[in-house]
Short mmCIF file of C-alpha atoms in Angstrom, two decimals:
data_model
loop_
_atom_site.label_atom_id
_atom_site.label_comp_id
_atom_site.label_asym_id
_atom_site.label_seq_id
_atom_site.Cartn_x
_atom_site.Cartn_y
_atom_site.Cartn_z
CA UNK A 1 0.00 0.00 0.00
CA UNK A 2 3.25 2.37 -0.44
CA UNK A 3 1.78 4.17 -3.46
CA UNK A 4 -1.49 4.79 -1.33
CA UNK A 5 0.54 6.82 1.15
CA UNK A 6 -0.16 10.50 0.63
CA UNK A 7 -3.64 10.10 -0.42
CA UNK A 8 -3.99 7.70 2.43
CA UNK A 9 -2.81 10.88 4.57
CA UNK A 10 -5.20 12.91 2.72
CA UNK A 11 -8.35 10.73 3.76
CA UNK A 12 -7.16 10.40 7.21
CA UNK A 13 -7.57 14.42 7.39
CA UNK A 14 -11.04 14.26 5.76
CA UNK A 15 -11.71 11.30 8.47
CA UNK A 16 -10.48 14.04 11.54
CA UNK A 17 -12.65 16.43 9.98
CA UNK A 18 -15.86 13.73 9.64
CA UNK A 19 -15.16 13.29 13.36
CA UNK A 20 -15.26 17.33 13.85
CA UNK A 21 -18.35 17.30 12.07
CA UNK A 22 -20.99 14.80 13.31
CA UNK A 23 -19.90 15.57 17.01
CA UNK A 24 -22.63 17.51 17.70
CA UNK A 25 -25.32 15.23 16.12
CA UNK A 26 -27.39 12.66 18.69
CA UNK A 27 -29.58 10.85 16.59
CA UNK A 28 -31.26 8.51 19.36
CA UNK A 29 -30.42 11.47 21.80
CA UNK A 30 -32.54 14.05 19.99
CA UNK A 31 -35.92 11.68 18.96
CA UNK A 32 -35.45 9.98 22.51
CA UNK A 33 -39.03 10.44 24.99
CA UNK A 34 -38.51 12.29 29.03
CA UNK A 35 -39.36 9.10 31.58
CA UNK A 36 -42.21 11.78 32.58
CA UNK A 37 -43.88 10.60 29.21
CA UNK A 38 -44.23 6.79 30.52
CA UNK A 39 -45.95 7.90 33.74
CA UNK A 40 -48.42 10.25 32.44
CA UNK A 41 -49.53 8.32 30.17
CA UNK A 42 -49.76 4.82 32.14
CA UNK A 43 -51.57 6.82 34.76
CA UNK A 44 -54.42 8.03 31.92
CA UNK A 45 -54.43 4.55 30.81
CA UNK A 46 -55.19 2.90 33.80
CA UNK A 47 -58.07 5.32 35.00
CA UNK A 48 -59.19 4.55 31.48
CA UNK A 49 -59.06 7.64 29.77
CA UNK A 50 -55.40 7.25 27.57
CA UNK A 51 -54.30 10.01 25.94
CA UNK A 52 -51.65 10.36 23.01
CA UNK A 53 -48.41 11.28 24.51
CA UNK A 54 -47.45 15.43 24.28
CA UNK A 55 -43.45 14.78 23.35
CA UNK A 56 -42.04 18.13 21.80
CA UNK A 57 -38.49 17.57 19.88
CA UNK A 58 -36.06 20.67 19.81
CA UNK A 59 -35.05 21.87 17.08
CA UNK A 60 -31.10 22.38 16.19
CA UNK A 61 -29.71 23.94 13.42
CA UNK A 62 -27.94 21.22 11.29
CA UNK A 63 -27.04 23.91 8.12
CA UNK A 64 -23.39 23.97 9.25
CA UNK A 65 -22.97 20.30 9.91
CA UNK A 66 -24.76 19.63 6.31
CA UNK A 67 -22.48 21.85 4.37
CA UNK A 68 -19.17 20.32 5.51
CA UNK A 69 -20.19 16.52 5.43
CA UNK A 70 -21.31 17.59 2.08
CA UNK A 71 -17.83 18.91 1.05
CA UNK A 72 -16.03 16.19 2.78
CA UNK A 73 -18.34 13.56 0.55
CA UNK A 74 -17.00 15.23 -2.90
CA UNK A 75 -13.27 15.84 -1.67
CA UNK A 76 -13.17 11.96 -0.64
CA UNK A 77 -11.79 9.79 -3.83
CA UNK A 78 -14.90 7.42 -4.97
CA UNK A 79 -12.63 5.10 -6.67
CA UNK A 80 -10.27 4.43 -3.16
CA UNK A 81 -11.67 1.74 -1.16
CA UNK A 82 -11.05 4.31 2.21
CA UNK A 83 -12.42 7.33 0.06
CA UNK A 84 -15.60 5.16 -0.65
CA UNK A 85 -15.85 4.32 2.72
CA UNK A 86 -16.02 8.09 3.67
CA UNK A 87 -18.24 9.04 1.15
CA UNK A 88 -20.45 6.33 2.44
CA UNK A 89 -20.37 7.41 6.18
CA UNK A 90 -20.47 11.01 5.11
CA UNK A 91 -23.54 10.99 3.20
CA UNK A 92 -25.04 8.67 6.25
CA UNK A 93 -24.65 11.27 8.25
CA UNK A 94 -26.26 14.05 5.88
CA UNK A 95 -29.38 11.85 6.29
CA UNK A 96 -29.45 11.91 10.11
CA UNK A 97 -29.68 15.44 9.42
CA UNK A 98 -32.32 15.56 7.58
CA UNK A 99 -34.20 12.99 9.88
CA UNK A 100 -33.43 15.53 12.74
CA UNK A 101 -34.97 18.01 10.63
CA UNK A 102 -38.29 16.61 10.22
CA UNK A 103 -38.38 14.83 13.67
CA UNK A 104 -42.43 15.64 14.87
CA UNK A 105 -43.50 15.31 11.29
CA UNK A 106 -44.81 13.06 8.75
CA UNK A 107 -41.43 13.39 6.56
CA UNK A 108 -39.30 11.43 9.29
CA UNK A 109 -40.40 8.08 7.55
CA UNK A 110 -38.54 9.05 4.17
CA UNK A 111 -35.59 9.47 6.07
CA UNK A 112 -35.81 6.40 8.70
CA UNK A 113 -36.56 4.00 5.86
CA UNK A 114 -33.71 5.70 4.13
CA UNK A 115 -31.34 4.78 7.24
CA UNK A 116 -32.81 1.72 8.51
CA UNK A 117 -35.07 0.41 5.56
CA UNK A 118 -38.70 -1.14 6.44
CA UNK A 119 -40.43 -4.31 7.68
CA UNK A 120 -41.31 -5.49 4.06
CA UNK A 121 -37.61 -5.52 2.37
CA UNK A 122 -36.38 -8.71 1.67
CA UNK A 123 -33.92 -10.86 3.70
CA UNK A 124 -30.10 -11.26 2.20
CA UNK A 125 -30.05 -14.13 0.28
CA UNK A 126 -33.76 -15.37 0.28
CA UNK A 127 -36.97 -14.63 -1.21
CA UNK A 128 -38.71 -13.72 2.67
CA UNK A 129 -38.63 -10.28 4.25
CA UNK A 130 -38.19 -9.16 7.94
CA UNK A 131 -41.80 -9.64 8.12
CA UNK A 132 -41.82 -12.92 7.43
CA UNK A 133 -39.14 -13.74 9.30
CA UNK A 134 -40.62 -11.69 12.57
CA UNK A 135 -44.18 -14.15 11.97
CA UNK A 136 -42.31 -16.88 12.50
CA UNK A 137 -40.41 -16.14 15.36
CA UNK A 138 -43.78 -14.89 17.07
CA UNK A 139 -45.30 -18.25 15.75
CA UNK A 140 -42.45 -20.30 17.41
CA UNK A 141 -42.56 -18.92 20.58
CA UNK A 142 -45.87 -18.98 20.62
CA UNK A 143 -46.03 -22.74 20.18
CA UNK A 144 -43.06 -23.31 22.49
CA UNK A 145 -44.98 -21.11 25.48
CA UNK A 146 -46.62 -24.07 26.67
CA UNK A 147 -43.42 -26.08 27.16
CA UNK A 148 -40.93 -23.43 28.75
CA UNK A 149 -40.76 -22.96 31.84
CA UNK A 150 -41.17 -18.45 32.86
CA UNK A 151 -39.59 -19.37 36.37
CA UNK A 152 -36.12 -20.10 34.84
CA UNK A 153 -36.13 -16.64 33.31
CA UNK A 154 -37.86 -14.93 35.91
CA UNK A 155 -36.92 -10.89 36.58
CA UNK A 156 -35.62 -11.24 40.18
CA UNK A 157 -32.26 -9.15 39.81
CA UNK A 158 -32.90 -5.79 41.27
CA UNK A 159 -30.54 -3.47 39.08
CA UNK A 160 -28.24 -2.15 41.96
CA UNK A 161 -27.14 -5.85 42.33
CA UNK A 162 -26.80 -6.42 38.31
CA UNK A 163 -24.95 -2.90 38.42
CA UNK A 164 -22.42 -4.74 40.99
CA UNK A 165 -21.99 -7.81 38.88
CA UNK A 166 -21.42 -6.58 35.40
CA UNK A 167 -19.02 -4.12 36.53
CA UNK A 168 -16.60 -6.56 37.99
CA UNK A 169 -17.21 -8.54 34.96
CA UNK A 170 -16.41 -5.73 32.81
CA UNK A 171 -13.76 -4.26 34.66
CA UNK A 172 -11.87 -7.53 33.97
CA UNK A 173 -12.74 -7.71 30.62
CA UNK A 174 -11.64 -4.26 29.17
CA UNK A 175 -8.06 -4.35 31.24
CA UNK A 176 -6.71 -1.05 28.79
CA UNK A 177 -9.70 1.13 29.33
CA UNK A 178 -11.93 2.06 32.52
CA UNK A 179 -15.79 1.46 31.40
CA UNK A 180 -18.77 1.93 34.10
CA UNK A 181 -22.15 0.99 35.01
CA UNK A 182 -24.48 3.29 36.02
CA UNK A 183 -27.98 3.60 37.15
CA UNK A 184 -30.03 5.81 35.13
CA UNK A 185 -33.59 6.86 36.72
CA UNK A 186 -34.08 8.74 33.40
CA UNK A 187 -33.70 5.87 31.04
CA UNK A 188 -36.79 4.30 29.15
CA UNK A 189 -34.96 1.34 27.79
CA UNK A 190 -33.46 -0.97 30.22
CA UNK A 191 -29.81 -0.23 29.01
CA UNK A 192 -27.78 1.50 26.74
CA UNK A 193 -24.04 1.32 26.41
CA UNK A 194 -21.70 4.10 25.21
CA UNK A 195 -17.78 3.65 24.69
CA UNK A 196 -17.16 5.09 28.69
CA UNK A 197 -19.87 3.77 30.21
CA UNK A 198 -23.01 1.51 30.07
CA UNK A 199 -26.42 2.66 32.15
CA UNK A 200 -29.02 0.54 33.09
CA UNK A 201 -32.37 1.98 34.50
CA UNK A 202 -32.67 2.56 37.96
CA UNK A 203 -35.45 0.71 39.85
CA UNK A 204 -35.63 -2.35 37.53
CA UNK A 205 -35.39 -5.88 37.50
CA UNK A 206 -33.61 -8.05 35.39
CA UNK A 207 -33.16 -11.59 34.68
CA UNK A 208 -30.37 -13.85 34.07
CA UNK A 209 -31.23 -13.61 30.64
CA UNK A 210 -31.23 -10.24 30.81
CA UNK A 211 -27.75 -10.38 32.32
CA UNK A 212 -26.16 -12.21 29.69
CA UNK A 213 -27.41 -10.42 26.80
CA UNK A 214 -26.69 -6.86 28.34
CA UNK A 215 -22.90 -8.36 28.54
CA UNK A 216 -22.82 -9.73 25.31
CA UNK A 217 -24.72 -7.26 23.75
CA UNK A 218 -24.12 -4.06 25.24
CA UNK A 219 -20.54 -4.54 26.23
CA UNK A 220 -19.29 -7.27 23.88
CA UNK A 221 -19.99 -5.59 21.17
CA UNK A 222 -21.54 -2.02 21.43
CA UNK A 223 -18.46 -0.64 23.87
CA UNK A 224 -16.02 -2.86 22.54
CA UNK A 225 -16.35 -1.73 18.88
CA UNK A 226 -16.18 2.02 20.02
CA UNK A 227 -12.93 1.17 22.24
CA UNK A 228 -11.63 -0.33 19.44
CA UNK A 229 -12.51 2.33 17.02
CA UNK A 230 -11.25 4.99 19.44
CA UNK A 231 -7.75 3.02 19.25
CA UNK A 232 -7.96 3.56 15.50
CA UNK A 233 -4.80 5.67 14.39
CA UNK A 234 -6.14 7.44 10.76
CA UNK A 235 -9.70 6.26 10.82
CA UNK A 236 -10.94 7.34 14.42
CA UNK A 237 -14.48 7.23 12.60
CA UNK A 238 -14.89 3.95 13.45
CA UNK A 239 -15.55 4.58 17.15
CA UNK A 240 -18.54 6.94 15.89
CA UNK A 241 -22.22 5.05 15.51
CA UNK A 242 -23.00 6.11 12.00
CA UNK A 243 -26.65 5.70 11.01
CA UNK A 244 -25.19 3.34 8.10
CA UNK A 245 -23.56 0.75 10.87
CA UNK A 246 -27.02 0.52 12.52
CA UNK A 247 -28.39 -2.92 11.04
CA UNK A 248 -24.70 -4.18 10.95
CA UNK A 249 -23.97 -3.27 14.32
CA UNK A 250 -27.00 -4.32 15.96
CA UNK A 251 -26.69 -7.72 13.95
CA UNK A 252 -23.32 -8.28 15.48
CA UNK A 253 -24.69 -7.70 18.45
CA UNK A 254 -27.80 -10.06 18.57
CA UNK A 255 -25.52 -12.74 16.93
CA UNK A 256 -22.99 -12.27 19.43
CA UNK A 257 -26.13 -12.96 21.86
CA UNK A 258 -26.82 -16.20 19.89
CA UNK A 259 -23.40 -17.43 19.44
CA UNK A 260 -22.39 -17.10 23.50
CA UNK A 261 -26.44 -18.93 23.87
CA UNK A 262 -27.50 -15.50 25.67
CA UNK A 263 -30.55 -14.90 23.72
CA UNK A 264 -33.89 -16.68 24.02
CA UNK A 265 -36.92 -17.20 22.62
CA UNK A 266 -38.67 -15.10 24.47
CA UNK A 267 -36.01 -11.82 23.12
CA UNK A 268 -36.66 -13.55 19.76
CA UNK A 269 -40.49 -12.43 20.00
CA UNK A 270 -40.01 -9.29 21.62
CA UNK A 271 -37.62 -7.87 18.81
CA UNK A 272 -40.07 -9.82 16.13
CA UNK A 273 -42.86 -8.19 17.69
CA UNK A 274 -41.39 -4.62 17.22
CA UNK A 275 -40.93 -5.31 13.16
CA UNK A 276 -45.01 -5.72 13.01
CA UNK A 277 -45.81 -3.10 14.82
CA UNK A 278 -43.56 -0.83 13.47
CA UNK A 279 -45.55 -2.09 10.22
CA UNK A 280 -49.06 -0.95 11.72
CA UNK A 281 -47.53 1.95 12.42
CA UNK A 282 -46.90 2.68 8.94
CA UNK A 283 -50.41 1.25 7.67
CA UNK A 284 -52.21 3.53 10.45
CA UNK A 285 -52.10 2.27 13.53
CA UNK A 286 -51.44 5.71 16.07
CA UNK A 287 -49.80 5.22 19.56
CA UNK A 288 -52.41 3.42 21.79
CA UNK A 289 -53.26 1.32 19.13
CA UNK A 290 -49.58 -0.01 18.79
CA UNK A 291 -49.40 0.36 22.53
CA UNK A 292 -52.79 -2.02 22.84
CA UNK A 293 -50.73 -4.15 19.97
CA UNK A 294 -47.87 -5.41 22.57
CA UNK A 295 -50.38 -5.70 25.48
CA UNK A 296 -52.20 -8.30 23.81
CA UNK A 297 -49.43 -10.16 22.65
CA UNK A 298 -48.08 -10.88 26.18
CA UNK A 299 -45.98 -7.38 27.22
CA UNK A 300 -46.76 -6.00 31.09
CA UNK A 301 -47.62 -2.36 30.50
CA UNK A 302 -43.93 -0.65 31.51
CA UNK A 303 -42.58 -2.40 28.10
CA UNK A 304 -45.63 -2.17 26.18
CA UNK A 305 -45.38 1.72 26.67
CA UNK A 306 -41.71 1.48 26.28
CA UNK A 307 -42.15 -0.80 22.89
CA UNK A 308 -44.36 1.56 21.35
CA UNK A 309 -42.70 4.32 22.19
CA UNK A 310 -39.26 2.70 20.32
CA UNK A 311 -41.78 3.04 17.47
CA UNK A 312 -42.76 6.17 17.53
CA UNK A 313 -39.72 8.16 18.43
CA UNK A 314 -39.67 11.45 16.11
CA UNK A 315 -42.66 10.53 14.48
CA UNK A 316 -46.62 12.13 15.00
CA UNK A 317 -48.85 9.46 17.27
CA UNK A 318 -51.42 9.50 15.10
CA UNK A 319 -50.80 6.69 12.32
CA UNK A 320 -49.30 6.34 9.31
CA UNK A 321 -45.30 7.31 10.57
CA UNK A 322 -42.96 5.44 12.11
CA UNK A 323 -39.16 5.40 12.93
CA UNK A 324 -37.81 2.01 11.41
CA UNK A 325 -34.91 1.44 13.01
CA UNK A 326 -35.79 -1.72 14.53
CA UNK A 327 -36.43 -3.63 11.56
CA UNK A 328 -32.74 -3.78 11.46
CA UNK A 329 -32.38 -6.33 14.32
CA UNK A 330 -33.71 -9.58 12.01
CA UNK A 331 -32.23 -8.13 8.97
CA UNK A 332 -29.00 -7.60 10.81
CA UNK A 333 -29.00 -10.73 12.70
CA UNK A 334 -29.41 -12.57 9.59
CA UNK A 335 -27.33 -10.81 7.82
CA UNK A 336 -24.42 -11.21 9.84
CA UNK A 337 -25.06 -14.56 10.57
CA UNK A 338 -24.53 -15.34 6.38
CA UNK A 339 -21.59 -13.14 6.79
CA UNK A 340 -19.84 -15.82 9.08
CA UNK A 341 -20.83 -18.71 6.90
CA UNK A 342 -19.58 -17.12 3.91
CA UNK A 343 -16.17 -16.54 5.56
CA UNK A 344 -15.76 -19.77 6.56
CA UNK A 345 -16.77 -21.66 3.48
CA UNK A 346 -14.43 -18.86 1.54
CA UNK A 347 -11.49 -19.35 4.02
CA UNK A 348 -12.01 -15.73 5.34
CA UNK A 349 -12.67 -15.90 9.24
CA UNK A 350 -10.16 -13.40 10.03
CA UNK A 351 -12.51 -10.96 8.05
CA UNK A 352 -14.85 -11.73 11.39
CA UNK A 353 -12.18 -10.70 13.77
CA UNK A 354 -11.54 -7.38 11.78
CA UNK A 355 -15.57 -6.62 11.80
CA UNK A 356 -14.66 -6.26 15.75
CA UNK A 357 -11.89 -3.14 14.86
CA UNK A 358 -14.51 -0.27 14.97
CA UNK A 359 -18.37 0.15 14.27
CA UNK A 360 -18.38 -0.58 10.24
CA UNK A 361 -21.01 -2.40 7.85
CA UNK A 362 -20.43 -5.67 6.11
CA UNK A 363 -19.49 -4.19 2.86
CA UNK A 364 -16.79 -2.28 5.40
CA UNK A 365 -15.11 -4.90 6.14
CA UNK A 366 -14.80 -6.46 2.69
CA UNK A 367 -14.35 -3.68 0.81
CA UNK A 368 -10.82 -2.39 3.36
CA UNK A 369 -9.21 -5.95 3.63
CA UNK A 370 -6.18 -4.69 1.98
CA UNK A 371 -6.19 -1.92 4.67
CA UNK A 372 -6.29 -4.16 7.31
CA UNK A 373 -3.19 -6.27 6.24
CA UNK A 374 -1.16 -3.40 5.52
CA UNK A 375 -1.64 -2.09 9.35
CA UNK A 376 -3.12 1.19 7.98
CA UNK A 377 -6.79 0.00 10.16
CA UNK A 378 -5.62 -1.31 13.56
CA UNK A 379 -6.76 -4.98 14.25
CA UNK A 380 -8.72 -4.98 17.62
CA UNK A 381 -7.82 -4.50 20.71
CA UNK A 382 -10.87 -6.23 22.18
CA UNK A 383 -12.54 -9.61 20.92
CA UNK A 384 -15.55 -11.18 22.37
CA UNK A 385 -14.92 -14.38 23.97
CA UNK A 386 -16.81 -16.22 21.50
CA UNK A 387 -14.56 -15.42 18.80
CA UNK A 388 -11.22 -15.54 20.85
CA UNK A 389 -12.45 -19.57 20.42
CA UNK A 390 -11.80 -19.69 17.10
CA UNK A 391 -12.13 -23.80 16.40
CA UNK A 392 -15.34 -22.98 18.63
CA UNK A 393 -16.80 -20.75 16.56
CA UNK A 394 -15.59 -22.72 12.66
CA UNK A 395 -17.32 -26.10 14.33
CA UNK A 396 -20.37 -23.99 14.96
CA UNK A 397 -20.51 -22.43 11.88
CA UNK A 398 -19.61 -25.68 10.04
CA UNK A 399 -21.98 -27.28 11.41
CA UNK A 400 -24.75 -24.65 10.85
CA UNK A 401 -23.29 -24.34 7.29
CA UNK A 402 -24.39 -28.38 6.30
CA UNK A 403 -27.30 -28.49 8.54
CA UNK A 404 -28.59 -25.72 6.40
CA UNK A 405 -28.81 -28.12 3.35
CA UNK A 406 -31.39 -30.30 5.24
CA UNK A 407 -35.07 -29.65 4.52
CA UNK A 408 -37.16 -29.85 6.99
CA UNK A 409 -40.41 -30.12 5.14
CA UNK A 410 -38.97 -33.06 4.03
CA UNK A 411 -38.11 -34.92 6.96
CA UNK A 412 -41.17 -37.48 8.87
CA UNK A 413 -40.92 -38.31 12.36
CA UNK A 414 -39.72 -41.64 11.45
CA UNK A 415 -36.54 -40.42 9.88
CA UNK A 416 -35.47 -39.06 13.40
CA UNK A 417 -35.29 -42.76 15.13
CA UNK A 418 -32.09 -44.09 15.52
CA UNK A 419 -31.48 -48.02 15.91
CA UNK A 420 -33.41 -50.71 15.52
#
């Protein structure tokens, strides 16, 4: 990569000045709902008069962000693999913008979709869509209800005690970098992780489950890509969660879930559940009606309210808007999960290592191989324990690579007995 050298130095500038750029822009920050929100409306709801929620989104003046991700998208070189890749994060980030801009109105569903696509698109490599896929998750654990047993996954950790335990467990885990847990009282969601610190609200309970995927999940992957991104020496716009890494990211990060068994059936629905709704949403469905949508389909109020309200962030309450972003979770899951089976079969699993260097997309991490084996993109410092086993993780994906080939509308009970 010699020859690359001064136009390498070039892009790294453009990167610094990407970084200068989007620092003021909060995507989830500025669409996200006041806790005050959940009460009022919960209170309404149970004296049986429920009112659309009043959320008011300020208003910031993106102009000067627009104009210079706009210059650094033509200065970048289309035809470089790195140039490409800034072009591709700057113009991700000129979206957001325009999102931000239309956040209370009708318009914010051009620009979601735009980010974060919708519940019909189609599934990589397959003739079904995330709404297909989301049915039959829903139909699965639907059928499995009856045989599970809820006690096993029962919410009994209060969050002061999960607070204690994932901090020692993170504190060993990132040895190079201090990272804390914190109890938000603010917080809608359960958690959210950032590259410093990960919060979980105050004054909930969790499960074991709950525990494992917030580890894998949230730390595994969310705070360990940003670490590693923040190590980056030209491209420190991989620490940065562009709107473009969102399905990839989030895919990683449900598959990391799967691959360390953290996830169950029961997350399988919830996130399926989200994908349909979002879809009434867009067909007409306003707030209570989406909020009445995850009541009857199992949810105690607290995550029906906060389910719909994932739905309806930066969009009117009335019907017929929606923000999309969690259609990525299927798409990315799946998505992510071919990724791994195609670099095995093709004899390129250290491409799944480098997806852990910084917060990129598939095509990312394909598209800057050469970059990574010339040293110019730092490999990580950080590697979830499930992929540290690497003859772990090629027998799993082996094995899920031939099992694949077997039908199972083909196969009769019979066929399953073994000996005579």
């Amino acid at each position: 990569m010699g020859d690359d050298g001064a136009l390498l130095d070039g892009l790294s500038e453009l990167d610094r000045r990407l970084v200068a750029a989007v620092k003021g822009i909060k995507l989830l920050g500025a669409v996200s709902w006041p806790a005050s929100v959940q009460a009022q409306f919960l209170d309404g709801w149970r004296r049986g008069n429920p009112l659309l929620p009043d959320v008011a989104y300020a208003k910031t003046d993106q102009a000067a962000a627009r104009e210079e991700l706009e210059d650094i998208f033509l200065a970048a070189a289309a035809q470089h693999p790195v140039g490409d890749y800034l072009r591709r994060a700057a113009q991700s980030w000129i979206y957001a913008t325009e999102l931000l801009d239309a956040a209370g109105t009708p318009a914010i569903t051009e620009h979601s979709v735009r980010l974060f696509g919708r519940p019909g698109d189609r599934l990589p490599g397959g003739a079904v869509s995330n709404l297909d896929a989301a049915r039959h998750f829903i139909e699965l654990a639907d059928e499995l209800g009856s045989e599970l047993v809820e006690d096993d996954n029962a919410a009994s950790i209060p969050a002061a005690q999960l607070r204690d335990e994932l901090q020692r467990e993170i504190g060993a885990f990132f040895s190079h970098d201090k990272v804390g847990v914190e109890l938000d009282p603010d917080l809608i969601a359960k958690a959210a992780a950032g590259p410093t610190r990960i919060r979980l609200r105050a004054g909930a309970n969790f499960s074991s489950y709950d525990h494992h995927q917030l580890l894998e999940h949230e730390a595994f992957v969310h705070t360990l890509t940003a670490l590693n991104g923040r190590g980056q020496p030209h491209l420190k716009s991989l620490a940065l969660n562009s709107p473009r890494i969102t399905a990839t990211q989030e895919g990683l990060a449900t598959f990391a879930e799967l691959m360390s068994g953290a996830i169950d059936i029961g997350r399988m629905k919830r996130i399926s559940l989200r994908i349909l709704a979002i879809d009434l949403a867009l067909n007409g469905a306003d707030f209570i009606e989406v909020f009445k949508f995850f009541l009857d389909a199992g949810q105690n109020e607290t995550d029906s309210f906060t389910s719909a309200m994932r739905v309806f962030r930066g969009a009117p309450l009335g019907g017929g808007a929606a923000f999309t972003k969690d259609t990525v979770y299927l798409h990315g899951l799946l998505s992510v999960h071919t990724f791994f089976r195609w670099a095995l079969k093709n004899g390129k699993l250290k491409l799944c290592r480098s997806l852990f260097a910084g917060k990129m997309t598939l095509h990312d991490v394909l598209a800057l191989e050469p970059y990574f084996d010339s040293g110019f993109i730092a490999a990580p410092v950080y590697i979830p324990p499930w992929v540290q086993n690497a003859h772990g993780l090629a027998g799993t994906l082996a094995f899920s690579l031939f099992a694949n080939r077997i039908r199972l509308d083909r196969v009769e009970a019979e066929d399953l007995v073994l000996g005579v």
